[in-house]
Structure formats: C-alpha cells, structure tokens
XYZ file of C-alpha atoms in Angstrom:
735
model
C 20.857 5.527 17.977
C 17.700 6.998 16.048
C 17.737 9.319 13.195
C 18.116 12.675 14.299
C 16.540 16.016 12.544
C 13.972 18.485 13.620
C 14.405 17.763 17.311
C 12.546 20.819 18.697
C 9.325 19.883 16.998
C 9.850 16.126 17.738
C 10.102 17.204 21.570
C 6.956 19.559 21.121
C 5.090 16.708 20.057
C 6.114 14.532 22.987
C 4.911 17.462 25.168
C 1.310 16.936 23.995
C 1.225 14.363 27.002
C 1.475 16.773 29.425
C 0.115 16.475 32.850
C -3.761 15.969 33.176
C -6.282 18.535 32.658
C -8.294 20.360 35.508
C -11.634 18.940 36.358
C -13.468 22.013 34.778
C -11.589 21.687 31.573
C -12.542 17.853 31.427
C -16.320 18.705 31.831
C -16.256 20.954 29.036
C -13.864 19.393 26.416
C -14.320 15.678 25.147
C -12.139 14.127 22.688
C -13.723 12.008 19.693
C -15.725 8.700 20.549
C -13.415 5.723 20.598
C -13.288 4.009 16.921
C -14.259 0.237 16.568
C -11.679 -1.754 14.638
C -11.647 -5.336 13.155
C -8.216 -6.003 11.521
C -6.224 -6.506 14.858
C -7.999 -9.522 16.154
C -10.716 -10.178 12.988
C -13.204 -9.201 15.392
C -15.114 -5.940 15.934
C -13.835 -4.148 19.028
C -12.899 -0.509 20.172
C -9.276 0.653 19.692
C -9.018 0.559 23.608
C -9.673 -2.897 23.769
C -6.963 -3.770 21.172
C -3.567 -4.709 22.060
C -2.121 -4.254 18.640
C -1.111 -0.864 17.054
C -3.737 0.218 15.097
C -5.273 3.094 13.254
C -8.978 3.558 11.837
C -9.602 6.402 8.907
C -13.120 6.666 8.679
C -14.927 8.372 5.422
C -15.505 11.671 7.382
C -11.860 11.991 8.016
C -10.886 11.536 4.534
C -13.357 13.914 3.646
C -12.424 16.483 6.105
C -8.798 16.238 4.761
C -9.885 16.783 1.307
C -7.833 13.734 0.392
C -8.014 12.491 -3.461
C -5.350 9.614 -3.185
C -4.395 7.196 -0.934
C -0.972 9.150 -0.121
C -3.129 12.032 0.755
C -5.254 9.789 3.087
C -1.927 8.376 4.913
C -0.216 11.613 4.928
C -0.307 12.030 8.884
C -0.019 8.284 9.894
C 2.868 7.700 11.963
C 4.830 4.738 10.246
C 3.053 4.459 7.230
C 4.310 5.424 3.736
C 3.493 5.476 0.097
C 6.041 5.583 -2.461
C 5.629 7.537 -5.903
C 7.551 7.374 -8.919
C 8.645 10.777 -10.728
C 7.791 9.102 -14.034
C 4.878 7.182 -15.636
C 3.854 4.760 -13.113
C 2.769 7.149 -10.108
C 1.884 5.851 -6.805
C 3.461 2.503 -5.692
C 4.094 0.198 -2.589
C 2.744 0.773 0.805
C 5.322 0.717 3.655
C 4.551 0.235 7.468
C 7.577 0.502 9.812
C 10.166 -0.022 7.184
C 8.647 -3.015 5.438
C 6.759 -2.747 2.093
C 5.656 -4.017 -1.172
C 4.007 -7.434 -1.200
C 5.291 -7.716 2.390
C 2.308 -5.742 3.462
C -1.136 -7.232 3.168
C -3.630 -4.835 1.402
C -7.092 -5.861 1.543
C -10.712 -4.693 0.239
C -13.808 -6.198 2.157
C -11.553 -8.917 3.199
C -10.096 -9.846 0.020
C -6.230 -9.451 -0.922
C -5.615 -6.975 -3.662
C -3.430 -8.581 -6.306
C 0.181 -8.894 -6.112
C 2.324 -5.971 -7.414
C 5.109 -6.772 -9.870
C 7.793 -4.991 -11.668
C 10.613 -6.230 -14.080
C 12.644 -3.791 -15.847
C 11.951 0.048 -16.139
C 9.029 -0.399 -18.335
C 6.980 -2.936 -16.524
C 4.864 -2.403 -13.694
C 1.736 -3.607 -12.073
C 0.831 -2.048 -9.009
C -1.990 -2.456 -6.188
C -3.726 0.981 -6.547
C -6.640 -0.131 -8.094
C -9.578 1.500 -6.137
C -11.296 4.900 -5.806
C -11.618 6.769 -2.410
C -15.332 7.862 -3.018
C -16.440 4.235 -2.571
C -14.455 3.433 0.630
C -16.258 3.644 4.093
C -12.904 3.133 6.270
C -9.422 2.351 6.239
C -7.761 0.320 9.020
C -4.154 -0.145 9.498
C -2.245 -2.801 11.504
C 1.302 -2.296 12.245
C 3.869 -5.217 12.726
C 3.891 -8.963 11.564
C 0.372 -10.281 11.498
C 0.648 -13.879 9.654
C -1.176 -15.459 12.809
C -4.673 -14.278 11.523
C -3.781 -13.353 7.689
C -1.169 -15.839 6.407
C 1.368 -14.909 3.766
C 2.140 -11.350 2.894
C 1.285 -10.029 6.221
C 4.971 -9.772 7.054
C 5.101 -6.048 7.829
C 1.414 -5.423 8.673
C -1.949 -5.002 7.015
C -3.810 -2.280 5.561
C -7.761 -3.387 5.225
C -10.251 -1.168 3.274
C -14.164 -1.629 3.511
C -16.191 -0.178 0.894
C -19.644 1.458 1.373
C -22.849 -0.309 2.143
C -26.415 0.591 1.392
C -26.997 1.500 5.262
C -24.615 4.155 5.132
C -26.745 6.240 2.725
C -30.411 5.096 3.339
C -32.179 7.610 4.859
C -34.411 6.425 7.950
C -38.206 6.064 7.083
C -37.542 7.280 3.252
C -36.377 3.942 1.994
C -33.675 5.347 -0.462
C -30.765 7.908 0.039
C -27.534 8.595 -1.673
C -24.954 11.169 -2.484
C -23.421 13.064 -5.381
C -19.905 14.621 -5.128
C -17.031 16.391 -7.200
C -13.697 17.484 -6.497
C -10.519 19.192 -7.796
C -7.068 18.857 -7.027
C -4.480 21.583 -8.369
C -1.311 19.418 -8.114
C -2.447 17.358 -10.988
C -4.900 19.486 -12.433
C -7.561 16.635 -11.651
C -11.297 16.528 -11.312
C -13.264 13.637 -9.782
C -17.024 13.080 -9.797
C -18.945 10.280 -8.213
C -22.458 9.294 -7.162
C -24.109 6.695 -4.973
C -27.675 5.556 -4.777
C -29.251 3.428 -2.524
C -32.534 1.880 -1.339
C -34.461 -0.861 0.411
C -37.543 -2.634 -0.079
C -38.783 -5.186 2.906
C -35.498 -7.114 3.776
C -33.732 -6.181 0.822
C -31.192 -3.457 0.290
C -29.186 -2.259 -2.915
C -26.617 0.171 -3.740
C -24.808 1.340 -6.943
C -21.947 3.657 -6.722
C -19.714 5.004 -9.426
C -16.657 7.368 -9.662
C -14.790 9.048 -12.544
C -11.525 10.810 -11.896
C -9.251 12.305 -14.591
C -6.107 14.764 -14.622
C -2.588 15.155 -15.490
C 0.965 14.539 -14.301
C 1.607 15.701 -10.629
C 3.397 19.078 -10.345
C 6.909 19.244 -8.667
C 9.238 22.091 -8.323
C 11.474 21.413 -11.036
C 12.380 24.023 -13.609
C 14.394 22.507 -16.456
C 11.824 21.850 -19.129
C 13.883 20.410 -21.557
C 13.606 17.059 -23.572
C 16.355 14.759 -22.393
C 17.734 13.005 -19.274
C 18.524 16.462 -17.668
C 14.817 17.309 -17.524
C 13.234 17.759 -13.909
C 9.784 19.131 -14.670
C 7.285 16.386 -15.006
C 6.625 14.375 -17.832
C 3.347 15.040 -19.367
C 0.706 12.790 -18.710
C -3.064 12.441 -18.772
C -4.845 9.709 -16.634
C -8.302 8.287 -16.029
C -9.798 6.194 -13.508
C -13.241 4.671 -13.439
C -14.732 2.744 -10.548
C -17.971 0.742 -10.179
C -19.310 -0.648 -7.116
C -22.805 -2.911 -6.707
C -24.405 -4.434 -3.623
C -27.496 -6.431 -3.006
C -27.982 -7.181 0.915
C -30.713 -9.395 2.211
C -31.486 -9.087 5.896
C -33.135 -12.215 7.290
C -32.117 -14.482 9.868
C -28.862 -14.080 8.230
C -27.394 -11.359 6.351
C -26.228 -12.277 2.890
C -24.420 -9.576 0.694
C -23.476 -10.053 -3.011
C -20.654 -7.389 -4.149
C -19.767 -6.616 -7.598
C -16.774 -4.344 -8.006
C -14.742 -3.116 -11.093
C -11.910 -0.543 -11.455
C -10.314 0.600 -14.492
C -7.483 2.905 -15.032
C -5.804 4.444 -18.262
C -2.439 6.387 -18.554
C -0.655 8.083 -21.237
C 2.583 9.338 -20.671
C 4.993 11.209 -22.909
C 8.310 10.549 -21.297
C 10.204 13.525 -22.301
C 12.843 12.682 -19.963
C 13.772 9.601 -22.105
C 15.313 6.440 -21.236
C 18.177 6.850 -18.680
C 19.646 3.534 -19.931
C 19.997 4.609 -23.426
C 21.692 7.669 -24.866
C 20.194 6.627 -28.101
C 16.559 7.002 -27.222
C 14.981 10.328 -28.884
C 11.298 9.394 -28.110
C 9.726 7.481 -25.456
C 6.080 7.140 -24.840
C 3.805 4.885 -22.423
C 0.474 3.757 -22.629
C -0.667 1.915 -19.510
C -4.073 0.336 -18.652
C -4.957 -1.769 -15.576
C -8.409 -3.481 -14.537
C -9.664 -5.173 -11.518
C -12.885 -7.093 -11.391
C -14.274 -8.812 -8.365
C -17.428 -10.814 -7.246
C -18.068 -11.749 -3.727
C -20.689 -13.191 -1.737
C -20.651 -13.238 1.908
C -22.881 -14.022 5.046
C -23.143 -13.253 8.711
C -25.093 -15.763 10.407
C -26.378 -15.648 14.295
C -25.860 -18.610 16.600
C -25.390 -22.013 14.647
C -24.959 -25.163 16.974
C -21.926 -24.439 19.277
C -21.077 -21.306 17.459
C -22.219 -17.795 18.792
C -21.854 -16.481 15.101
C -20.583 -17.651 11.493
C -19.295 -15.617 8.818
C -18.459 -17.004 5.298
C -17.255 -15.457 2.104
C -16.647 -16.713 -1.259
C -15.027 -14.502 -4.280
C -13.520 -14.352 -7.433
C -11.043 -11.753 -8.758
C -9.190 -10.817 -11.994
C -6.733 -8.319 -12.385
C -5.130 -7.229 -15.619
C -2.077 -5.019 -16.549
C -0.903 -3.931 -19.694
C 1.977 -1.544 -20.259
C 2.664 -0.401 -23.871
C 6.134 1.116 -24.646
C 7.346 2.984 -27.688
C 10.975 3.959 -27.836
C 12.431 5.385 -30.791
C 16.248 5.514 -30.831
C 18.688 7.417 -33.400
C 22.112 6.607 -34.464
C 22.485 3.309 -33.306
C 22.763 0.027 -34.717
C 20.480 -2.711 -36.252
C 20.214 -4.345 -32.985
C 18.559 -1.286 -31.679
C 20.512 -1.094 -28.347
C 23.023 1.741 -26.813
C 25.914 1.145 -29.352
C 26.571 4.223 -31.523
C 25.753 3.662 -35.146
C 23.813 5.032 -38.242
C 20.485 3.491 -37.980
C 17.009 4.689 -36.652
C 14.914 2.199 -35.160
C 11.636 1.825 -33.005
C 10.965 -0.466 -30.251
C 7.346 -1.364 -29.853
C 6.917 -3.558 -26.502
C 3.929 -4.668 -24.550
C 4.172 -6.221 -20.875
C 1.119 -8.226 -19.852
C 0.249 -9.408 -16.412
C -2.747 -11.116 -15.418
C -3.592 -12.285 -11.872
C -6.763 -14.266 -11.201
C -7.629 -15.604 -7.626
C -10.625 -17.540 -6.463
C -11.043 -18.202 -2.706
C -13.217 -18.535 0.416
C -13.266 -18.211 3.989
C -15.334 -19.347 6.933
C -14.963 -17.591 10.535
C -16.827 -18.984 13.565
C -17.150 -17.555 17.153
C -17.673 -19.617 20.106
C -17.895 -19.121 24.020
C -16.422 -21.593 26.705
C -13.104 -21.433 28.354
C -12.921 -17.668 26.985
C -13.968 -16.473 23.506
C -12.838 -18.548 20.783
C -12.469 -17.552 16.876
C -11.698 -20.260 14.345
C -11.135 -19.969 10.674
C -10.670 -21.806 7.727
C -9.435 -20.184 4.413
C -8.533 -21.714 1.044
C -7.752 -20.020 -2.593
C -6.125 -20.580 -5.759
C -4.268 -17.998 -7.674
C -3.225 -18.021 -11.261
C -0.499 -15.857 -12.694
C 0.067 -15.134 -16.323
C 2.563 -12.891 -17.535
C 4.133 -12.013 -20.809
C 6.154 -9.343 -23.004
C 5.455 -9.024 -26.772
C 6.853 -6.739 -29.329
C 8.279 -5.559 -32.689
C 11.573 -3.713 -33.672
C 11.380 -1.427 -36.883
C 14.327 -0.210 -38.807
C 12.733 3.167 -39.810
C 15.378 3.689 -42.500
C 14.119 0.742 -44.404
C 10.559 -0.301 -42.934
C 11.968 -3.611 -42.003
C 10.011 -5.138 -39.073
C 11.397 -7.722 -36.764
C 10.018 -9.780 -33.681
C 13.463 -9.563 -32.212
C 13.637 -6.533 -29.981
C 16.993 -5.567 -28.306
C 18.289 -8.916 -29.248
C 15.608 -10.714 -27.253
C 13.041 -12.903 -29.336
C 9.456 -11.909 -28.956
C 6.910 -12.867 -27.644
C 8.172 -14.540 -24.366
C 7.479 -15.018 -20.875
C 9.649 -14.054 -17.731
C 8.327 -17.021 -15.832
C 5.710 -19.717 -16.725
C 2.151 -19.867 -16.028
C 1.687 -20.556 -12.273
C -1.107 -21.949 -10.211
C -0.855 -21.414 -6.338
C -3.020 -23.210 -3.860
C -3.186 -22.093 -0.146
C -5.115 -23.794 2.648
C -5.067 -22.328 6.293
C -6.849 -22.885 9.468
C -6.236 -20.827 12.742
C -7.584 -20.707 16.014
C -7.881 -17.536 18.454
C -8.554 -17.646 22.016
C -9.264 -14.515 24.216
C -9.379 -14.851 28.027
C -10.276 -12.081 30.512
C -8.271 -12.647 34.064
C -7.471 -10.762 37.104
C -10.754 -9.464 37.700
C -11.357 -8.333 34.271
C -8.380 -6.146 34.054
C -6.312 -8.561 32.026
C -7.203 -9.480 28.632
C -4.894 -12.398 27.053
C -5.343 -13.345 23.422
C -3.518 -16.335 22.048
C -3.530 -17.280 18.171
C -1.928 -20.048 16.159
C -2.343 -20.480 12.488
C -1.490 -23.245 9.785
C -0.759 -22.381 6.422
C -0.185 -24.777 3.486
C 1.154 -23.360 0.211
C 1.593 -25.467 -3.204
C 2.999 -23.762 -6.385
C 2.796 -25.384 -9.734
C 4.124 -24.258 -12.857
C 3.431 -24.939 -16.568
C 6.352 -24.886 -19.292
C 4.508 -24.002 -22.559
C 5.987 -23.088 -25.848
C 5.956 -19.406 -25.228
C 7.986 -19.635 -21.867
C 10.180 -22.482 -23.366
C 11.266 -20.187 -26.484
C 12.903 -17.713 -24.153
C 14.297 -19.808 -21.105
C 17.293 -21.557 -22.838
C 15.636 -25.084 -21.666
C 16.351 -24.144 -18.118
C 14.089 -26.354 -15.995
C 11.248 -24.856 -13.788
C 10.452 -25.833 -10.234
C 7.205 -26.718 -8.164
C 7.320 -25.889 -4.322
C 5.410 -26.434 -1.387
C 5.396 -24.919 2.232
C 3.706 -25.475 5.524
C 4.202 -22.872 8.057
C 3.002 -22.220 11.811
C 2.525 -18.743 12.698
C 1.906 -17.940 16.417
C 0.716 -14.775 18.261
C 0.282 -13.508 21.857
C -0.784 -10.385 23.023
C -2.364 -8.857 26.533
C -3.895 -5.727 27.654
C -3.666 -4.717 31.151
C -5.956 -2.134 32.817
C -3.721 -0.604 35.619
C -6.496 2.053 36.372
C -9.507 2.991 34.697
C -7.392 5.617 32.703
C -4.165 3.910 32.250
C -3.473 0.624 30.303
C -0.439 -1.602 29.267
C -0.378 -3.306 26.015
C 2.176 -6.086 24.745
C 2.182 -7.991 21.685
C 4.366 -10.786 20.217
C 3.429 -11.724 16.662
C 4.959 -13.595 13.592
C 4.755 -13.039 10.003
C 5.876 -15.012 6.898
C 5.589 -14.687 2.961
C 5.703 -17.603 0.750
C 8.475 -17.329 -2.257
C 6.714 -15.325 -5.022
C 6.263 -17.442 -8.351
C 8.131 -14.849 -10.390
C 11.216 -15.570 -7.924
C 11.084 -18.932 -7.964
C 11.188 -19.582 -11.773
C 11.980 -16.257 -13.300
C 14.146 -17.166 -16.426
C 15.137 -15.118 -19.307
C 18.145 -14.095 -21.199
C 19.211 -11.552 -23.893
C 22.844 -12.311 -24.579
C 23.106 -9.642 -27.154
C 22.189 -7.018 -24.299
C 24.683 -8.998 -22.212
C 22.328 -10.207 -19.246
C 20.440 -13.362 -17.995
C 18.198 -14.328 -15.247
C 17.915 -17.697 -13.649
C 15.380 -19.406 -11.674
C 16.225 -20.333 -8.223
C 14.194 -23.671 -6.753
C 15.951 -23.373 -3.017
C 14.367 -20.069 -2.135
C 12.707 -20.034 1.399
C 9.849 -18.311 3.036
C 10.576 -14.906 4.442
C 9.879 -14.823 8.315
C 9.345 -11.917 10.840
C 9.134 -11.841 14.437
C 8.032 -8.771 16.221
C 7.422 -7.629 19.621
C 5.929 -4.304 20.891
C 4.759 -2.473 24.204
C 2.543 0.353 24.527
C 1.521 2.573 27.438
C -2.033 4.106 26.850
C -3.711 6.866 28.890
C -7.408 8.122 28.390
C -9.244 10.884 30.294
C -12.055 12.655 29.204
C -9.743 15.271 27.532
C -6.423 13.571 27.117
C -5.450 10.719 25.270
C -2.008 9.391 24.510
C -0.146 6.140 23.322
C 3.394 5.640 23.374
C 4.543 2.465 21.486
C 8.157 0.754 21.636
C 8.587 -2.079 18.808
C 11.262 -4.142 17.701
C 11.304 -6.814 14.733
C 13.660 -9.133 13.232
C 13.230 -10.250 9.406
C 14.921 -13.369 8.133
C 15.481 -14.795 4.583
C 14.289 -11.710 2.812
C 14.239 -12.250 -0.927
C 16.289 -10.127 -3.084
C 14.832 -10.289 -6.454
C 17.194 -10.754 -9.455
C 20.376 -10.195 -7.418
C 23.444 -10.068 -9.349
C 25.725 -13.570 -8.993
C 29.383 -13.269 -8.763
C 30.365 -14.511 -12.292
C 31.926 -16.238 -13.918
C 32.585 -18.300 -10.645
C 29.006 -19.167 -9.568
C 27.932 -22.277 -11.320
C 24.365 -20.942 -12.224
C 25.913 -18.212 -14.407
C 24.943 -18.416 -18.029
C 27.800 -18.518 -20.452
C 28.035 -15.699 -22.784
C 26.024 -13.371 -20.412
C 28.235 -10.541 -18.960
C 25.933 -10.516 -15.912
C 23.873 -13.144 -14.427
C 20.818 -12.503 -11.931
C 19.067 -14.881 -9.691
C 16.425 -14.317 -6.916
C 18.126 -15.331 -3.511
C 17.322 -15.263 0.266
C 20.229 -13.119 1.024
C 18.981 -10.179 3.561
C 17.967 -10.420 7.252
C 17.157 -7.082 8.613
C 16.529 -5.459 12.145
C 14.127 -2.713 12.571
C 12.892 -0.935 16.170
C 11.587 2.193 17.183
C 9.226 4.345 18.931
C 5.707 5.682 17.936
C 3.706 8.200 20.236
C 0.340 9.802 19.424
C -1.675 12.220 21.733
C -4.827 14.095 21.732
C -5.654 17.070 24.146
C -9.037 18.858 23.957
C -8.345 22.132 25.714
C -12.004 23.718 24.746
C -15.285 22.148 23.552
C -14.461 23.042 19.912
C -10.451 23.067 20.194
C -7.872 20.251 20.550
C -4.233 19.732 19.661
C -2.881 16.307 18.202
C 0.256 15.109 17.467
C 2.454 12.253 16.614
C 5.911 11.116 16.099
C 7.703 8.157 14.865
C 11.516 7.518 15.012
C 12.650 4.148 13.461
C 16.211 2.605 12.850
C 16.722 -0.262 10.410
C 19.711 -2.193 9.811
C 20.697 -4.807 7.173
C 22.166 -7.581 9.664
C 23.788 -9.432 7.116
C 25.979 -6.561 5.845
C 25.951 -4.246 8.609
C 24.378 -1.361 6.692
C 21.414 0.712 7.340
C 18.257 -0.376 5.780
C 16.923 2.116 3.065
C 13.494 1.354 3.338
C 13.241 2.641 6.772
C 11.820 6.369 7.017
C 13.594 9.518 8.778
C 12.056 10.751 12.122
C 8.898 12.607 11.839
C 6.551 14.482 13.910
C 2.992 15.735 13.081
C 1.168 18.287 15.260
C -2.079 19.545 14.250
C -4.680 22.206 15.998
C -8.036 21.324 15.262
C -11.487 23.400 15.545
C -14.712 21.452 15.154
C -18.280 23.200 16.241
C -20.143 20.710 14.173
C -20.645 22.834 11.466
C -17.113 23.940 10.574
C -14.188 21.803 11.108
C -10.619 22.965 10.278
C -7.190 21.950 11.110
C -3.625 23.581 10.678
C -1.117 20.645 10.601
C 2.676 21.151 10.907
C 4.676 18.170 9.596
C 8.462 18.119 10.507
C 10.796 15.532 8.896
C 14.176 14.881 10.049
C 17.060 14.729 7.460
C 18.101 11.199 6.563
C 21.267 10.518 7.914
C 21.617 6.884 7.776
C 21.891 5.564 3.956
C 23.281 2.407 2.503
C 25.198 3.822 -0.663
C 26.830 0.541 -1.592
C 25.052 0.424 -4.718
C 25.836 4.384 -5.818
C 25.322 7.486 -4.685
C 21.643 8.264 -3.340
C 20.345 11.491 -2.306
C 19.502 11.798 1.512
C 16.781 14.840 1.788
C 17.252 17.248 4.219
C 15.164 18.008 7.032
C 11.883 19.583 6.154
C 8.804 21.477 7.720
C 5.545 21.522 5.902
C 2.405 23.377 6.900
C -1.253 22.399 5.869
C -4.467 24.129 6.295
C -7.857 22.028 5.702
C -11.424 23.123 6.447
C -14.819 21.721 6.007
C -18.005 23.168 6.320
C -21.493 21.526 6.905
C -23.908 23.740 5.205
C -26.727 21.178 6.027
C -27.037 17.884 7.165
C -26.764 16.989 3.332
C -24.215 19.327 1.857
C -20.737 19.056 2.691
C -17.657 21.207 1.314
C -14.001 20.467 2.228
C -10.960 22.632 1.339
C -7.228 21.938 1.718
C -4.281 24.054 1.007
C -1.071 21.921 1.137
C 2.472 23.097 1.494
C 1.142 26.333 2.787
C 4.569 28.337 2.462
C 5.856 26.569 -0.667
C 8.759 24.685 0.639
C 10.999 22.634 -1.549
C 11.217 19.171 -0.115
C 11.778 15.634 -0.825
C 10.050 12.503 0.352
C 12.379 9.668 1.070
C 10.239 6.672 -0.545
C 10.246 8.588 -3.946
C 14.337 8.847 -3.828
C 15.722 6.063 -2.204
C 16.033 3.898 -5.111
C 17.250 6.466 -7.291
C 21.195 5.890 -8.027
C 23.295 9.091 -8.876
C 20.506 11.549 -9.640
C 22.909 14.490 -9.856
C 21.536 17.615 -11.117
C 18.052 15.970 -11.904
C 17.048 15.655 -8.065
C 14.562 18.380 -8.417
C 12.669 15.884 -10.708
C 11.566 14.030 -7.514
C 10.493 17.109 -5.183
C 6.866 17.322 -4.092
C 4.354 19.971 -5.325
C 4.771 23.444 -3.988
C 1.590 25.212 -2.839
C -1.465 23.340 -3.792
C -4.896 23.018 -3.260
C -8.065 20.381 -3.398
C -11.663 20.758 -2.882
C -14.375 18.254 -2.476
C -18.157 18.907 -2.471
C -20.614 16.245 -1.409
C -24.474 16.393 -1.385
C -26.613 13.818 0.035
C -30.155 13.097 -1.168
C-alpha cells in the first residue's frame, strides 16, 4: 500500500496525461526546449536521451519562482525534500526518495560539498554553504549512483554548477554582468548581488558577490513566552557572504581557474530554552561557517585515442564553529539538571573542520560504442573538537569541567581518509538506433587512518581507535528504447554504497556524571543500496509525460550512536547509565511511483503537474520508515508570452499515516493544500522583476521533514508550522 491523502488532487495530476491534442493545437502550442543534463552519465545529453530519473533547474526558473533558498528552489520537485529545524540551525539535509543526509551526494562544479555532522543538540555542521545568485543550474539524479560517483551517492546526487563568464559577456561588447537584489517577508531578509565579466582575446574573467541578511523564519505559532512552551520563532539574525572568481583561457584546450568562498554568521537568542534541562534560564547561540575552494579544470579535444579529456584538481576547506552560552539557575555545582541552590553558566564551543584535496580525469573514446573512462583520487582530513568553561556565577569560580566532562576534548580522533577510484562506462546503440544500452562499473578503494593525540586521549578513557580500509565494486546498467518517435521506455539497475564515516568508526566520549558514554565500533561495514526503476515517456509537440516506478533495497544502514543493551553488552562502559555505539542495524526497502506531465493548450498557456507516492519500511524491525514523505501532488497553470511569465501552483500533500513511534510520540501532519502565485516581468532584455506570493490562503500546515524527529512535541507543535502568507521579490538588471 501507498500513503493516502488528498486523492482527488492526486488523480487530477495523473489526468494531465490525457489523450494527445489535436493537430491544430500542436501547431500553435509548443513545450519548452528539452534540457541538457550531465549528472546521469557524466556526459552532456538531453533529458530525453537519459535513462535515469533526472531534473534540471536552470537559473531562469530559479529566478521566475522568486526563490531565496534551496528549499524554495526544490519546492515543486517530486521526491526531493529539504529539512529545516525550528530552532537555531535552519535548513539541513537534502532527501531524495526517502534517503537523505550524507547519503545524498552534493556537488558544486563537480566537487563534493563537505560532510554534514551533528553531535548533541548544540553542535551542527551543515552543507548549506552556497548562494543562489552565483548558481547557473541545479541537476538532480534520483536513486543509487555509486557506479559513477562512488561513496555517498547511496540515494542520489544533487549537482550544482556556478556561473561562467560566458553567461554574462555581451556579444561584440567584450564585457557584461548584472546586479540584483531581493527581499523575502518570511524571514525579513534582504539579498544583494553583483556579477561582472569580461574578455580579452582568448581570456575571460568573472567576479561575483552576493550578500544576504535576515532574521528568523516566520511560523504560525502564537505563544510568545520564554520557556519550553514557546511556539513563536526564537529571535535570530543571520548573514551570508559569497564570493566567486573565475579566469578562463580558451585555447586549443579550455583552462579554468575557480576561487570560491562562502561565510555565514548566525546569532540566536534561544528563548525556547533547553528541552533537556529544566534548570536553563538563558540560552544563546553564535554560529559561523566558512567554505573556501580553489580548483583548476581543463577540457581538451582529441588526444591520442581519446576524443576528449577533462581534468580537475581542487582543494577545499570547510570550518564550522558553534558557540553556546547556557545559564542555569537553582542547580548544583555540576551545572546539570539536578535541583540545587547554584547559578552557573556553561560556555561551550564546537569546532568541525574538513579539508579535502583531490583530482579527477575523465576521458571519452569511440570504438565498440562510446566509452567514458574515469580516474579519481582524494584525501580528506577531519578535525573535530569541543572546548568550554563552566562558571559558578555565585562565586565567580571558573572550571574547565563542563557538565562533568573535562574540556577541551575530541569526540573522534584526527582522521585522514584516502580514496582512489576508477570506472568505465560504455554506451552502445542497437536495434537500428532505437535502443541505447549503457553499462558502467566502478572500483573504489578507501582507507581511513586515525591519530590519537593528547586531546582525544584525555577524553576517551584509553579506548583504542581503529583504522579501516574498504574496496567496493559498483555496477550500473540502463537502457532506453524508442518504441515510436513519440514514445520511449527507460529502465535502470544501479547500486550505491557509503563508506563508514570516521565519526562512527571511532566516536568515543564519556561523561559519567551525566550518565552516558559513547564507544567506537571497529566492525562497521559500508552501507549499500540496489535500485531499479522503469519509466514510460511520451513527448509530442504540446504534450509531454513521464511515469516512473522505482524500487530500492538499502542494507547495513548505520545508526549513529545507537543505544546498547546495558549492562549485558560487553561494550558497555562501567559506571555509565547508558552506552551508545554506531552500528549496522538497519535495512530498508523503499518503492513508489513518480509522474510528471506538461500540456501546452495555447501558445502562451500550459498545465504542468507532478505526483509522488512512496512507501518505505525498516525491514529489520518491520516498521514504517520515517524518512519517507507522504504522497504529494503539484499542479501548476503557467502563462508565458516572452515578457510576462506567471504561474499558479497548487500543492496537495497527503496526511502522514505510516509512522514509526517506537522512540516516542511523533506528530503526523494532516493533509494540506497550499497555493502559490509567482510572476516575472521582462521589462527589457536587461531588466527583470520576479514576485512570488506563497501560501496564498494563509493555511496552517507542517512539512514532514521538519517534525519527523521531534519526539513528544505536545502543545508546542505550532513551533514547527510553515510561514503563513508570505512574499518575495527579486530584481535583476544586466549591463
């Protein structure tokens, strides 16, 4: 069975694939040109020639939808979600078909974004370190994809491409660029951007900058108090600065140097306080993150037996710092949750740094079909630590023991991970050019080495650390059969894997006064996935549709910091009330259907719709998989005459009916219907204005990714509601 809810709208979305239009309509009404995509096979080709389930979101579409965040960009994408916390850390992991986090590979210009990492409630390193104004396109590949991308492509790939000088240089002028600005009422946030590009002879250059600033994202909560019963947002100020520079040389080969930097600053007054401590009377957070990248890539024409070559060398560094100040009243000298007579303050800093250096080489060749060969290698260094002090405010006494835990400390040791990979892909055209057969095989070798320094040793109670090594083969097979000029059948078998993260291998910490300990697990195995999908595709001059059925098994999924059955388990730490250890204890099965359709019934008017209905099960325990979304359908009425483009979207989300509540009560959002209106005006070729009004009828609703991990929310559930009626505006001027 598949989650049910909002069935009338789901049926109406499917009905968009009704009988083909008349010849007269076909002559007058045309669909948008077919997009070119490269994420599926790492070769540029049209979506029609790709067997995989892919989506392309271009810069113009981002602008037309007045999007100001990645969640806005993916608002109407079937099977793709972005989680968000109601508190200080905002947007979080990307999910594709019920699989998310680091199990979805995120790329910028072919370079993996740093891992996300969380430990506890006040330590969070995310992967949302980029700005929309400097993106040229976003491509999404659904389903396992390790045959071409290796580890972390367990559930899919989200690939972003930044703008190039050629996107702005005006023909004949040698220079070009644009300036832009925007405002979003939901977070009272402003953005400003500027891009300038120029060329001289064979050299092109670009400099781009975006600055954004805003406040907490609005919701529909109404309880504005200090304490855990608060439902209005916690006050917050945030800013983001992004800088992009490119230098391109167009000779026989095309060389490109890219420099990129992103900085984020967020300050939060957590008036909802600490849900784990009734003694907390004040809580503030000061969070910063930076990501810097330098890369050189080259595209070369025929070299020897190869028809083309592409090389990439890069280095990237990401740093997250979370500072938390927690004041507790009527507690004890340990500054925990016990009732006492002491007032204390805990100042804690979490620091997570990840540095990666890598290189790749792709080569195309012809003979016995079309071949793509790849070699990749990288080294990633992880450096995580926590530091802090604890002050007894009654006496001024300062200690480096915070909550019973000596500081500074590391939760896992300094770690280096090396990766070497090689893959080959062959594409053959058969059956009188009606059948494309694509086969790929990839070999990945991973080695993780840890270093026990004094900082880790001081907090790990002498527990040893382990090194690990893994070798994995990942195959892929896909076919595309053109039954008629307007009808095609696509099928795909693919595999995915994810190497055990360093934090799960060697996470080791203990706070016996607080009653817990975390121990490493040297026996973790890679997570694996096997996926299959089949699609029926039709395209006529004014009608296009795709219906896809998909199925995937996920084995040996790692549960970070799973509770051990103490005291019976030999890994339990004596003296600790609870001991945790990352373990391969989950397997999952996810299957469902996705459908998309477009029908142009007039030269300027079209209807577009999509639906997704997915079912996921934890096959070890026979329970629903909470990462799977409820059924959802989107229907949009679009108008575009070349100067004015407008769209009215109706999104119907079914009620969440299959929920695993074994860990506690979880709120299941009811069905919801949300209507959005967007419009864009091209006043001239150089001046564009986009406006969006979202949740037009001011509905109160929740998104499942935001509440699925909230245990026993009770009366505070309104804290997790989405904004009421809100608007955004974008203005861009080219020069």
